[in-house]
Amino acid sequence: MVHSDSDPPLLNHYGTLLCHSTQCDEPQTRVTMEECQLPLIDLCDLGSDDEMVRRACAAAICKASSEWGFFQVVNHGISSQLVDKMRSEQVKLFRAPFETKATSGLLNNSYRWGSPRATCPNQFSWSEAYHVPLTKVSDEACYGDFKSLREVMTCFAAAMSELSRLLAGILTENLGHWKQASISNICDETTCFLRLNHYPACPISPEIFGLVPHTDSDFLTILCQDQVGGLQLMKDSKWVTVKPNKDALIVNIGDLFQAWSNDVYKSVEHKVVSNATTDRYSIAYFLCPSYDSLIESFVKPSIYRRFTFREYREQVQEDVRKTGYKVGLPRFLLKGSEDLTTTTTTTESNTRLYIPSITAKS
């Protein structure tokens, strides 16, 4: 396949890794994955006049976060028209010449492609992305010639932010944290961000990742994806493929919520597999706290030691720099907690999952 001048030189980078890698794991052969239907939750029920319906919806959100770490939501308040406009602008952005994307400083100079720290093919991501802090979304100077993107992305980011805080509030109240700490009080626009993803078609090998296996270093993530598919997650110790739903957004729990909840909620490993013939586009919203926010469990005994978001990010970055891989929460386990993680996870999710009181939306 001949790539257009808009695509980054992914093939060149990947070829270099193949030639020079001596410590790479053996390539994983692509196998047919079981397709799963994530728990589907209708958020319209949160606005019901029937308290039992509201409570059941909140309980479904908490149960999915505990049992799956992933769920999908419909009637989420983000119109299909806004999603379509955002996707159209996103495609237009990524179809710009690679030189423009790499050198013009667009979107806070946040353009990234491939995996700069990869030392072997299994650490390489066949993708490109923009990482845009919320504080820069409305900054006119960030958009260059892509002025029509600014208005759409500002509306889209605001809608995703509102939805993320609604869901985080429900999950927090379920833990009994509502009066002790509120997500809204510690999450900061300077650390929350949108990531615009493009996965170019990759016909050269079915083993290449679009995005390497990982967990998210945030409280929760909301994903708006197209219908191409490719998202896979770990469920019951095996990879399963997520079936796209054009009306739904996908929500997944991040590492910080797993630590905060003492493993009640699960931050699940996931990845994107490349597509041989079709480009894939997605937009992810990451709900993050301010860098100095303290992350600790309100349940004792705690599985993880206390840490700040800054400390967590720095540790993740150090591990990636040294090994090419993210380690994540296992770095923060308290001594003796290793044996508790499996038993506590089951016990906590069975005993602490209760139905919060949700008032009807106006």
Steps between C-alpha positions, in 0.01 A plus 500: 500500500630848413441745782395856426708798610268538798610177670796501740801277412375213712632231266853641511502509880353152531754362251784651700373327814483167317857537378659610827294321765684223685293479818153508356233255601389266228227656282155394607303319235162660435222263596127538460372674812166448666281804440339641812208731560593736781237572767264754342358770728230748402583824681151629427397297804697735725239766424202277569227613740511149645764481773538124457586548132761763589651280768507197269685700233760620751541147631556370145779755449671392822458130428647529151793700638564226754449194281623626163682829550330596173144584398319691229240771538219622276281810536811662643410856405753544218308538176577293193528825306781620728674162477476505120637856480785412732587191300493694173736764639724231645535324165577831332772569758675166459487522122726804514856437374720325754745790487221740603394283790854442620637854478220758518431478875132421452287435809757609755778327305359168621538286188653156558541193282628147546688413819821702539618294798429160343798266495328207329200449268267388781534846658407683182162667435390547137319828562519878529328729748454846646492537882317824581459633858156646568658836573619517139186378325353849464834670429468647153878505457511118511304440181694666221311453175254256664275772638175305453634231736514740797127559546410134456774373729415754770138377506606136486753534782247676724242227440750221571618679815144530632429134430823384663423689819146363512629142477786564742257646753284187487801272540637711785172507692478124472827473690371717781752772410246763413545715811871433544612581149347603174649433159390848396715653771825336395470467121668781314462633147877522475532123534178377335543466127360381169698263281419489129613165359560382145597141421609482135432177313788256555513224236854378569438283807197387704711500819565874514318690775309815422551577870702276727335325799466740792279633776401867528673724758189699592172471688294407198505524123216558254557378146317606186600262221399433141358171371826348377565314824831380639463572872573193713501456876607237749204310646534182706869477408443511124475768234154575367399733217257783572217520248450863388164663572435816298268646765721431800804648671739264676604571860789333677643524849854634542776411743418783741144382555623146557738623769243741649242223519744246643446274196120523508516647149732347243746675272512242224777446248394582145652552158417587140583259220584635157274463198649389170275703271315773691608803704352526849419819690413555865491776760570434867428727796716444810376614841808576709563675834741784561859383524524550877174317577547220749372159391418266786236245585230586751467129575736340749718304483615671184656298220700793364716760670407866474636687200444817304399506136833668423691219670298240311562663162871535568527133598313389188723717281814366668393139445418565135833677451696212655307197376267615224202386708266656753490320836234714668323415824714197599777751575283645777386182673558497874716220635285193554227626269603281208303206635204722589435640155305203369307417817433860597380583151226240518408570860491875460291491184249274673474688827546865407285520189186677612252716315552875543212740519475684167273798459325553172669729248313816417 
